[in-house]
PDB file of N, CA, C and O in Angstrom:
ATOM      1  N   UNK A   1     104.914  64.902  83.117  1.00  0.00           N
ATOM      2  CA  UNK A   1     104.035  65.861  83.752  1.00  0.00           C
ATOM      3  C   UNK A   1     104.475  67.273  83.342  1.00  0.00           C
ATOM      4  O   UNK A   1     105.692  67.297  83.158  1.00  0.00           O
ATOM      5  N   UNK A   2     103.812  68.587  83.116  1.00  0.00           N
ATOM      6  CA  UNK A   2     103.666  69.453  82.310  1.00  0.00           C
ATOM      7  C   UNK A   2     103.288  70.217  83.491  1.00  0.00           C
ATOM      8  O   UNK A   2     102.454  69.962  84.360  1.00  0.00           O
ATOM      9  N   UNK A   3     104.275  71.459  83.304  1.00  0.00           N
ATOM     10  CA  UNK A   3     104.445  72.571  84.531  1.00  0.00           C
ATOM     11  C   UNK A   3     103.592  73.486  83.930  1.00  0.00           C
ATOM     12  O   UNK A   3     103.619  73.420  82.702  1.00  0.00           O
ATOM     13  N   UNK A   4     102.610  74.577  84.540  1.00  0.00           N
ATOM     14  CA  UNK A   4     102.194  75.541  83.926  1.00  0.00           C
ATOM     15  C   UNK A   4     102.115  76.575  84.925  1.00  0.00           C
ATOM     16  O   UNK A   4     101.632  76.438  86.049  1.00  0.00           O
ATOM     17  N   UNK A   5     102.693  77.763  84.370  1.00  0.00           N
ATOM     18  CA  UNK A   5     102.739  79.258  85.023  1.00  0.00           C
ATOM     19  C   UNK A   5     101.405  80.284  85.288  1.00  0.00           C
ATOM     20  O   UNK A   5     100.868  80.763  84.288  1.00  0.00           O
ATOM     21  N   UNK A   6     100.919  80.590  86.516  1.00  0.00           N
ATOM     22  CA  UNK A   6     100.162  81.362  86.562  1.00  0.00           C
ATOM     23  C   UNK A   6     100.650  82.817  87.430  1.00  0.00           C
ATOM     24  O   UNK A   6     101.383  82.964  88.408  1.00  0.00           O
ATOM     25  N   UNK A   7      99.995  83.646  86.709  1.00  0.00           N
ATOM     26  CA  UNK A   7     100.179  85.345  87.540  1.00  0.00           C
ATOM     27  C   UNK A   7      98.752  85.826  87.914  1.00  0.00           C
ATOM     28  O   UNK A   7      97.644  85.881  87.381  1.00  0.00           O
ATOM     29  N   UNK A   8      99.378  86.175  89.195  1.00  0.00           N
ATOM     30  CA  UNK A   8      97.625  86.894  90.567  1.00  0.00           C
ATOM     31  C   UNK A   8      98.764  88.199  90.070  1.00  0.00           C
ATOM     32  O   UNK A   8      99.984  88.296  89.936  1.00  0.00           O
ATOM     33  N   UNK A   9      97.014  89.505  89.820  1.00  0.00           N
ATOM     34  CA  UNK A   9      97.558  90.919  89.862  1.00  0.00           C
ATOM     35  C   UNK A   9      96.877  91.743  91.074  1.00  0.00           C
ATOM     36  O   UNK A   9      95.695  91.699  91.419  1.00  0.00           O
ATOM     37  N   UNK A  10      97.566  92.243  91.440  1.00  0.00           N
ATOM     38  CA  UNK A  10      96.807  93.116  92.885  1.00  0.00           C
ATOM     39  C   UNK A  10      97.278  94.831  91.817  1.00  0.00           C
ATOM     40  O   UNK A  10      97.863  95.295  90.838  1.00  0.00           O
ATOM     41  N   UNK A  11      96.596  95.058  92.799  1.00  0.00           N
ATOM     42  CA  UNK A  11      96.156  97.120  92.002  1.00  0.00           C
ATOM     43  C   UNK A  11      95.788  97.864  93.421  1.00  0.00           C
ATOM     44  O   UNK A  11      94.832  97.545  94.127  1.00  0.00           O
ATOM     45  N   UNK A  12      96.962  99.181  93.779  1.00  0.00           N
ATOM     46  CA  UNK A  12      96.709  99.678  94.464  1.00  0.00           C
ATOM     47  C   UNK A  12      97.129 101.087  94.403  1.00  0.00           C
ATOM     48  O   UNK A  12      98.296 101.374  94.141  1.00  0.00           O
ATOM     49  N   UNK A  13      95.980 102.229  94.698  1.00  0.00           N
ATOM     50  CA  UNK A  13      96.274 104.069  94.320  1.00  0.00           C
ATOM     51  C   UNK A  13      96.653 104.378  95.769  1.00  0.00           C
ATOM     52  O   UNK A  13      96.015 104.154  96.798  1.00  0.00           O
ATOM     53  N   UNK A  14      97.828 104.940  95.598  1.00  0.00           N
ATOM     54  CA  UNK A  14      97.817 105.706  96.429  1.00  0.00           C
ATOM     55  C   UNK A  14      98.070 107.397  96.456  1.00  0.00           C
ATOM     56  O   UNK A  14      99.018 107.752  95.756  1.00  0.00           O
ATOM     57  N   UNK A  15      97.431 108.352  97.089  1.00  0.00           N
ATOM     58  CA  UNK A  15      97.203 109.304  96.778  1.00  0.00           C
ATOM     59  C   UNK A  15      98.764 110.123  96.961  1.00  0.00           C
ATOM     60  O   UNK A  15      99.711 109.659  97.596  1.00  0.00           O
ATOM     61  N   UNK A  16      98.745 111.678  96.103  1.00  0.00           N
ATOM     62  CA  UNK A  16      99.685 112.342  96.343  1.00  0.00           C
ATOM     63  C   UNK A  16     101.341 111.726  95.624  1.00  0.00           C
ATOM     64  O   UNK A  16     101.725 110.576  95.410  1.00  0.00           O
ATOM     65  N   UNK A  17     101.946 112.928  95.429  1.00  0.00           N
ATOM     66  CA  UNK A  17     103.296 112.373  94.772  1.00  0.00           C
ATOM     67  C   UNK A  17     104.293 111.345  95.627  1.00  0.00           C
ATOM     68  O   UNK A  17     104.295 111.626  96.826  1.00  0.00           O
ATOM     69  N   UNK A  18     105.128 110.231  95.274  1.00  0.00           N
ATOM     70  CA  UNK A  18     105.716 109.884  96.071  1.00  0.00           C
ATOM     71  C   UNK A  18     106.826 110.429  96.825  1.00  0.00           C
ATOM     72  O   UNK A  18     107.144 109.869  97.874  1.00  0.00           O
ATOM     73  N   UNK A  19     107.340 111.264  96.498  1.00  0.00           N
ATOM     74  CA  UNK A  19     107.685 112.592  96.849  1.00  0.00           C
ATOM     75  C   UNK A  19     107.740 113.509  98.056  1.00  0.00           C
ATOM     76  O   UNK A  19     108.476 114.475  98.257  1.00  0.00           O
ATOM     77  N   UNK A  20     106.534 112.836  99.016  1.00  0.00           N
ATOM     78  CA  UNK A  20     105.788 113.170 100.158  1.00  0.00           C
ATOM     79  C   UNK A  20     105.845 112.277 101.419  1.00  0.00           C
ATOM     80  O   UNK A  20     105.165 111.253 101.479  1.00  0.00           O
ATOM     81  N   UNK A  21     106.287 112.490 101.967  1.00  0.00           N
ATOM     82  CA  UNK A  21     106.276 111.674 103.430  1.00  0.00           C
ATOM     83  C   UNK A  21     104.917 110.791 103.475  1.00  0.00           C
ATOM     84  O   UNK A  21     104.958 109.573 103.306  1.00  0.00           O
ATOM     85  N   UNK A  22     104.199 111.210 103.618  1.00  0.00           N
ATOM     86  CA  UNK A  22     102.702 110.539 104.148  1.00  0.00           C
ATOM     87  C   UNK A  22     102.649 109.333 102.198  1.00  0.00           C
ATOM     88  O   UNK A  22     102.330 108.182 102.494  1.00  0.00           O
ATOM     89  N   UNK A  23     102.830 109.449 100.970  1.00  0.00           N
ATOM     90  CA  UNK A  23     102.636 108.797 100.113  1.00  0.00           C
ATOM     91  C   UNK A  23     103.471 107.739 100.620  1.00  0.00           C
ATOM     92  O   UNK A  23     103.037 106.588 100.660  1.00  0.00           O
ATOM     93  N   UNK A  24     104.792 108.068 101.064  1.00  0.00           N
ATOM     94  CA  UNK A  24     106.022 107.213 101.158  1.00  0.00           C
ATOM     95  C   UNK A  24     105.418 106.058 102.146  1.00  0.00           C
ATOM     96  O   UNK A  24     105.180 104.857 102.020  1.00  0.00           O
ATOM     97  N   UNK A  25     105.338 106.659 102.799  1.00  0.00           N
ATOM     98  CA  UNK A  25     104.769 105.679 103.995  1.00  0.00           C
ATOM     99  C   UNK A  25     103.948 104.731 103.564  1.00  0.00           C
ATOM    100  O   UNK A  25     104.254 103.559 103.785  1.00  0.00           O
ATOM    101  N   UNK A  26     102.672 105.066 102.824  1.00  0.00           N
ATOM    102  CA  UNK A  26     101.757 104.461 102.680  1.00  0.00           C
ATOM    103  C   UNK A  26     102.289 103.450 101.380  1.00  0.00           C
ATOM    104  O   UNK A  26     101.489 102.560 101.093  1.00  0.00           O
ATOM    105  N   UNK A  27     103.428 103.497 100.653  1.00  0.00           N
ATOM    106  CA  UNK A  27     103.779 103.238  99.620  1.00  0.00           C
ATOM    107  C   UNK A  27     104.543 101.907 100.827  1.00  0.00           C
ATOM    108  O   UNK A  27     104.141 100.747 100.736  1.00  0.00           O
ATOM    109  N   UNK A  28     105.155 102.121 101.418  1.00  0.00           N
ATOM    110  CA  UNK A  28     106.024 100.551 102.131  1.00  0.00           C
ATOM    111  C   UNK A  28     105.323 100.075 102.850  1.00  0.00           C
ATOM    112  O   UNK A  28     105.596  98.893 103.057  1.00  0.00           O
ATOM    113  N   UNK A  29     104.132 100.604 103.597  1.00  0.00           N
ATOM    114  CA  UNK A  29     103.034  99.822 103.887  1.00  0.00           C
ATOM    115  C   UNK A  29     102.448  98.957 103.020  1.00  0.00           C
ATOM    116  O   UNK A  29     101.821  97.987 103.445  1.00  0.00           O
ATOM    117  N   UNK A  30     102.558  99.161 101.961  1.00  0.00           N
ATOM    118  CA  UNK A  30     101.783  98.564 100.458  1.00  0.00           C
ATOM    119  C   UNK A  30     102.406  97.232 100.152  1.00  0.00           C
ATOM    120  O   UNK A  30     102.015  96.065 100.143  1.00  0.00           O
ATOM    121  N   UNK A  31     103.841  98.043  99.835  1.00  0.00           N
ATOM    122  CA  UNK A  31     105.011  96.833  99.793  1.00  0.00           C
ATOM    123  C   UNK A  31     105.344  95.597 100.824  1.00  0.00           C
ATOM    124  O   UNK A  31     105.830  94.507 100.521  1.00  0.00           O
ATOM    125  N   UNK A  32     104.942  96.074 102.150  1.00  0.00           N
ATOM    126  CA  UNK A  32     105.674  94.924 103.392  1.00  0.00           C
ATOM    127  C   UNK A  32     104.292  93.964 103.390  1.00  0.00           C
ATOM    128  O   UNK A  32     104.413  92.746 103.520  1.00  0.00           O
ATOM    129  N   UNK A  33     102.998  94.579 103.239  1.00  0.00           N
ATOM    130  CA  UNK A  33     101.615  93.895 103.270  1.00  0.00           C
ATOM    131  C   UNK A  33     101.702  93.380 101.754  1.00  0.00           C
ATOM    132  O   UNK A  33     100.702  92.685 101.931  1.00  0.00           O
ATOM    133  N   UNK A  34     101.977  93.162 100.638  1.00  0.00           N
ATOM    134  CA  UNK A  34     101.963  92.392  99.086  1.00  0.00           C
ATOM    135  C   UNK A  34     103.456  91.507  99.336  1.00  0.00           C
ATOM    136  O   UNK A  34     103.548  90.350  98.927  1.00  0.00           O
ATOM    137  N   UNK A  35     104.370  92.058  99.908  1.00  0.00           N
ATOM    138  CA  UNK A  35     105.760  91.215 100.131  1.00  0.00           C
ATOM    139  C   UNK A  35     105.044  89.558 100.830  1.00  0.00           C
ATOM    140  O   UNK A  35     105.073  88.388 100.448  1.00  0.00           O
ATOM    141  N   UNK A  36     104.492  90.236 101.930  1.00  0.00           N
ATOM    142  CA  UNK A  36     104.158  89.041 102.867  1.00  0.00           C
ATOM    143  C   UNK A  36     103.405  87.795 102.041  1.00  0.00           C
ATOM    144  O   UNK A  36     103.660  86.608 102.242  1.00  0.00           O
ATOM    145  N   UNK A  37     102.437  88.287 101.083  1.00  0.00           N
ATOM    146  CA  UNK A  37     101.688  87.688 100.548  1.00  0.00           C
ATOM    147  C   UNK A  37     102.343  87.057  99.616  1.00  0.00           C
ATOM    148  O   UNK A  37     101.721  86.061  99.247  1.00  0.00           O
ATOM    149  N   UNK A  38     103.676  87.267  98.892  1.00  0.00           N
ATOM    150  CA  UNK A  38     104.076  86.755  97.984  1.00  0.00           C
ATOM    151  C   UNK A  38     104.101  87.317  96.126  1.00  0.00           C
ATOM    152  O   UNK A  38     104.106  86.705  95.058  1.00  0.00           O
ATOM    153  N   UNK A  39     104.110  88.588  96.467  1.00  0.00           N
ATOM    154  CA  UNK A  39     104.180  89.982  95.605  1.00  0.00           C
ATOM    155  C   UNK A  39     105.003  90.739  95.531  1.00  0.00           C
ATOM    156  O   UNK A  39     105.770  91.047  96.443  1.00  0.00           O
ATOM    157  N   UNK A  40     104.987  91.247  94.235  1.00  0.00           N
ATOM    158  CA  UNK A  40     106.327  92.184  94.151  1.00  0.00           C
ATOM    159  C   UNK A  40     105.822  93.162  93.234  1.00  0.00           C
ATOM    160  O   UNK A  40     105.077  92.761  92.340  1.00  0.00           O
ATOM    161  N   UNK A  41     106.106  94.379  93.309  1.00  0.00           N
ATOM    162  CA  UNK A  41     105.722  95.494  92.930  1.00  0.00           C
ATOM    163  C   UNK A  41     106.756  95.549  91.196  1.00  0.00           C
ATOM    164  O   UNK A  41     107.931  95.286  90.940  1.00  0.00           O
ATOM    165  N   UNK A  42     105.728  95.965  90.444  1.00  0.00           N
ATOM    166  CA  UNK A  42     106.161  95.530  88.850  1.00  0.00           C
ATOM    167  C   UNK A  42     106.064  97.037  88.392  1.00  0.00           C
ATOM    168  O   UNK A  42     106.598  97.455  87.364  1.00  0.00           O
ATOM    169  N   UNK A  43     105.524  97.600  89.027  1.00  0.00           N
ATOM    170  CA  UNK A  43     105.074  99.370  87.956  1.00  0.00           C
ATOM    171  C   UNK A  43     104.699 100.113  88.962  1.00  0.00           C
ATOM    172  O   UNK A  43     104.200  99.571  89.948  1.00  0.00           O
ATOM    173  N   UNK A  44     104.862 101.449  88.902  1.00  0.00           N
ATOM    174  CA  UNK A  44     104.314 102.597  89.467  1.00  0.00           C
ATOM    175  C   UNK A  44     104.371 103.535  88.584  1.00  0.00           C
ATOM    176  O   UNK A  44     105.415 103.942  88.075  1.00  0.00           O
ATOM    177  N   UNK A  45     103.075 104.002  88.307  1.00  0.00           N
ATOM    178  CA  UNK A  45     102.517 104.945  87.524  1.00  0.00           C
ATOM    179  C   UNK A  45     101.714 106.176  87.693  1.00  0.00           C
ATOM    180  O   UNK A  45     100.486 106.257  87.733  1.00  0.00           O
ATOM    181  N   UNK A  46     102.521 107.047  87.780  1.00  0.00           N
ATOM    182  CA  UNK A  46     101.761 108.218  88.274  1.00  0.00           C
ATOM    183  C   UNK A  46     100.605 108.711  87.518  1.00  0.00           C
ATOM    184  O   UNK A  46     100.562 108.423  86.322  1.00  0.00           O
ATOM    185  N   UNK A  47      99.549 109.493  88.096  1.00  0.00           N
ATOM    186  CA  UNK A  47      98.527 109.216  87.332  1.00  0.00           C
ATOM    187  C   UNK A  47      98.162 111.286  87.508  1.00  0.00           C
ATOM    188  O   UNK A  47      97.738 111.828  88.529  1.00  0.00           O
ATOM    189  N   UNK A  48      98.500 111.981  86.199  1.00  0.00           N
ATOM    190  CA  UNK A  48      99.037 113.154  86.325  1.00  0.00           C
ATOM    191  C   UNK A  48      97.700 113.725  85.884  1.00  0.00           C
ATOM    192  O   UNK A  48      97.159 113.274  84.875  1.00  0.00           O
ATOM    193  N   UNK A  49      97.099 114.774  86.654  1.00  0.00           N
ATOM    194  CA  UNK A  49      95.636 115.573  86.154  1.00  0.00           C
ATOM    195  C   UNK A  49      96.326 117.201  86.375  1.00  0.00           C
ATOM    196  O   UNK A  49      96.932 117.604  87.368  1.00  0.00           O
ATOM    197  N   UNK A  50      96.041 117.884  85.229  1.00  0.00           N
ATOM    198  CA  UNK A  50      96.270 119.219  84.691  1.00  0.00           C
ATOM    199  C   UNK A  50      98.099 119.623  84.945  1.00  0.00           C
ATOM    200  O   UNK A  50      98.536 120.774  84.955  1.00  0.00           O
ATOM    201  N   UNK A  51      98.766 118.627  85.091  1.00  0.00           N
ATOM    202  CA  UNK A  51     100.032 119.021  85.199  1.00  0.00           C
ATOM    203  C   UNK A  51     101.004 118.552  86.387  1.00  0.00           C
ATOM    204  O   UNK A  51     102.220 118.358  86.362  1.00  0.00           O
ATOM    205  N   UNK A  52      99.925 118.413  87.611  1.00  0.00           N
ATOM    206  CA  UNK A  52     100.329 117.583  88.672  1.00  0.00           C
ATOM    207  C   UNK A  52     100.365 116.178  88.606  1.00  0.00           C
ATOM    208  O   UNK A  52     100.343 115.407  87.646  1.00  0.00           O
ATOM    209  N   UNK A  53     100.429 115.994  89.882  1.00  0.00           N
ATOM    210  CA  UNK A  53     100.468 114.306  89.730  1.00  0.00           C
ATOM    211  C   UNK A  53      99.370 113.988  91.183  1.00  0.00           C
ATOM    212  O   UNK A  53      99.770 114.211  92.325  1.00  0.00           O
ATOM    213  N   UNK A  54      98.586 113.683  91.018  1.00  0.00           N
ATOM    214  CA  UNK A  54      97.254 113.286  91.912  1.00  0.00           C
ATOM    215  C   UNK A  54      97.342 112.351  92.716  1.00  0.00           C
ATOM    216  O   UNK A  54      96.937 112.568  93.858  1.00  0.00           O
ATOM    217  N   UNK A  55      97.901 111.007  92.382  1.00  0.00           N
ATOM    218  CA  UNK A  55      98.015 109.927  92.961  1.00  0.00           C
ATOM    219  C   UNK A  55      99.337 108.695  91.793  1.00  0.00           C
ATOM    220  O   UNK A  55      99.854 108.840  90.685  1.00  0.00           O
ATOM    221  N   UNK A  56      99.374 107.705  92.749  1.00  0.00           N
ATOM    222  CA  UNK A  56     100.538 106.860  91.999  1.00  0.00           C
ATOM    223  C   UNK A  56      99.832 105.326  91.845  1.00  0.00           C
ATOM    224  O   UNK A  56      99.692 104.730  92.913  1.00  0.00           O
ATOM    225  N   UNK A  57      99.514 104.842  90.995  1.00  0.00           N
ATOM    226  CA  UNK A  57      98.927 102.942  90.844  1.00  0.00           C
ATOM    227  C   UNK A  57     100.173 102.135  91.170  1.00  0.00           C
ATOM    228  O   UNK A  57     101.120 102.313  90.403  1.00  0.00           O
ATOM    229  N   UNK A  58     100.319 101.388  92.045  1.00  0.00           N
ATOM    230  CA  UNK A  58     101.214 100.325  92.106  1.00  0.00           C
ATOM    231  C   UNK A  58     100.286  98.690  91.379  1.00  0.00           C
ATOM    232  O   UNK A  58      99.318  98.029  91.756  1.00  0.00           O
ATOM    233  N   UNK A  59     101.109  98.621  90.372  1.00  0.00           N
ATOM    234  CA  UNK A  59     100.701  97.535  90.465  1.00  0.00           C
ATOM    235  C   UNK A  59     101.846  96.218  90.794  1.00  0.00           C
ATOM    236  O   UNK A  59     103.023  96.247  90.434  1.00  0.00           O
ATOM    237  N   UNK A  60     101.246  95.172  91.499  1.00  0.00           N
ATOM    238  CA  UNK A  60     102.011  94.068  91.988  1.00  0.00           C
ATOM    239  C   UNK A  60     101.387  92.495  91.373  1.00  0.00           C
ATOM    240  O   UNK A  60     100.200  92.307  91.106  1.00  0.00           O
ATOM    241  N   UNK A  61     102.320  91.615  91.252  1.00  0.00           N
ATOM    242  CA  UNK A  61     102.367  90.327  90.814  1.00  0.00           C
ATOM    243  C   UNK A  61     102.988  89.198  91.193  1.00  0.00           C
ATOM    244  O   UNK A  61     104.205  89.150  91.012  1.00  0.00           O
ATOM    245  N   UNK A  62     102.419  88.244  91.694  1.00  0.00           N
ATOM    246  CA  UNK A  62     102.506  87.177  91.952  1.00  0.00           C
ATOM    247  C   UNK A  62     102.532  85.985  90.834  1.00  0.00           C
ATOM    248  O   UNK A  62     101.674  85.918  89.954  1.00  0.00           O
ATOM    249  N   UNK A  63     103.618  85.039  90.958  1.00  0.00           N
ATOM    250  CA  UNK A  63     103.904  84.090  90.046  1.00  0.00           C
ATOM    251  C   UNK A  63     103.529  82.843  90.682  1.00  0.00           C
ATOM    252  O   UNK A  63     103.286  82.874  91.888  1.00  0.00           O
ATOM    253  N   UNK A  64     103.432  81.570  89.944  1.00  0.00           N
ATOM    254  CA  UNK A  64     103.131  80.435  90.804  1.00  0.00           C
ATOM    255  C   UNK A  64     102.681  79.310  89.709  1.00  0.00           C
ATOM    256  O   UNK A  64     101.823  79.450  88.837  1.00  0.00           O
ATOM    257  N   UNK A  65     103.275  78.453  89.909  1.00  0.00           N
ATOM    258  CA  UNK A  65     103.707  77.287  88.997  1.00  0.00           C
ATOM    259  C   UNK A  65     102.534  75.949  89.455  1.00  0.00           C
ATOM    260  O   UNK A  65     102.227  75.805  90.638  1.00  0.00           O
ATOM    261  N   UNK A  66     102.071  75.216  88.577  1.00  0.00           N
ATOM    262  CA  UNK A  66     100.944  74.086  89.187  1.00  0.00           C
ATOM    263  C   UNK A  66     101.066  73.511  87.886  1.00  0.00           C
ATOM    264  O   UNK A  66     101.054  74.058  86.784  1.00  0.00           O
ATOM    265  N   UNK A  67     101.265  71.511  88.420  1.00  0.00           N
ATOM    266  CA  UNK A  67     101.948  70.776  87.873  1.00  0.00           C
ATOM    267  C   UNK A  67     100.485  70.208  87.392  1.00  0.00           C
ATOM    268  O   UNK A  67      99.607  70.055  88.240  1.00  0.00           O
ATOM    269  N   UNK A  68     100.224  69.874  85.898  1.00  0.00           N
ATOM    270  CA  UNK A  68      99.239  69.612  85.084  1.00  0.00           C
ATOM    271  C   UNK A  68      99.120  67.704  84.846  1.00  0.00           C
ATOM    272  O   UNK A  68      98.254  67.226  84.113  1.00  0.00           O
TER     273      UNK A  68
END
């Protein structure tokens, strides 16, 4: 029997630098709600317009194995 690997991607903006109380927050809110589910945060990418930084993409991934 033949194991095969699958990955679920979740995508989530959150506004403002992380940098900021109110991003922060909303940033481990992100994390404890994708943790629960069985996710783990792979990238954060700030997403920079005229020099600032506007908002941050978390993206998260889930792994999960199903026997063929």
């Amino acid at each position: 029997m033949e194991t095969k690997k699958y990955y679920d991607y979740c995508v989530h903006k959150i506004k403002g630098t992380l940098d900021d109380k109110t991003p922060l927050a909303e940033l481990e809110k992100h994390l404890n709600l994708q943790g629960k589910d069985g996710y783990r945060l792979i990238s954060a990418i700030p997403q920079v317009y005229e020099g600032t930084t506007e908002s941050t993409i978390l993206i998260f991934e889930s792994e999960y194995e199903d026997k063929i």
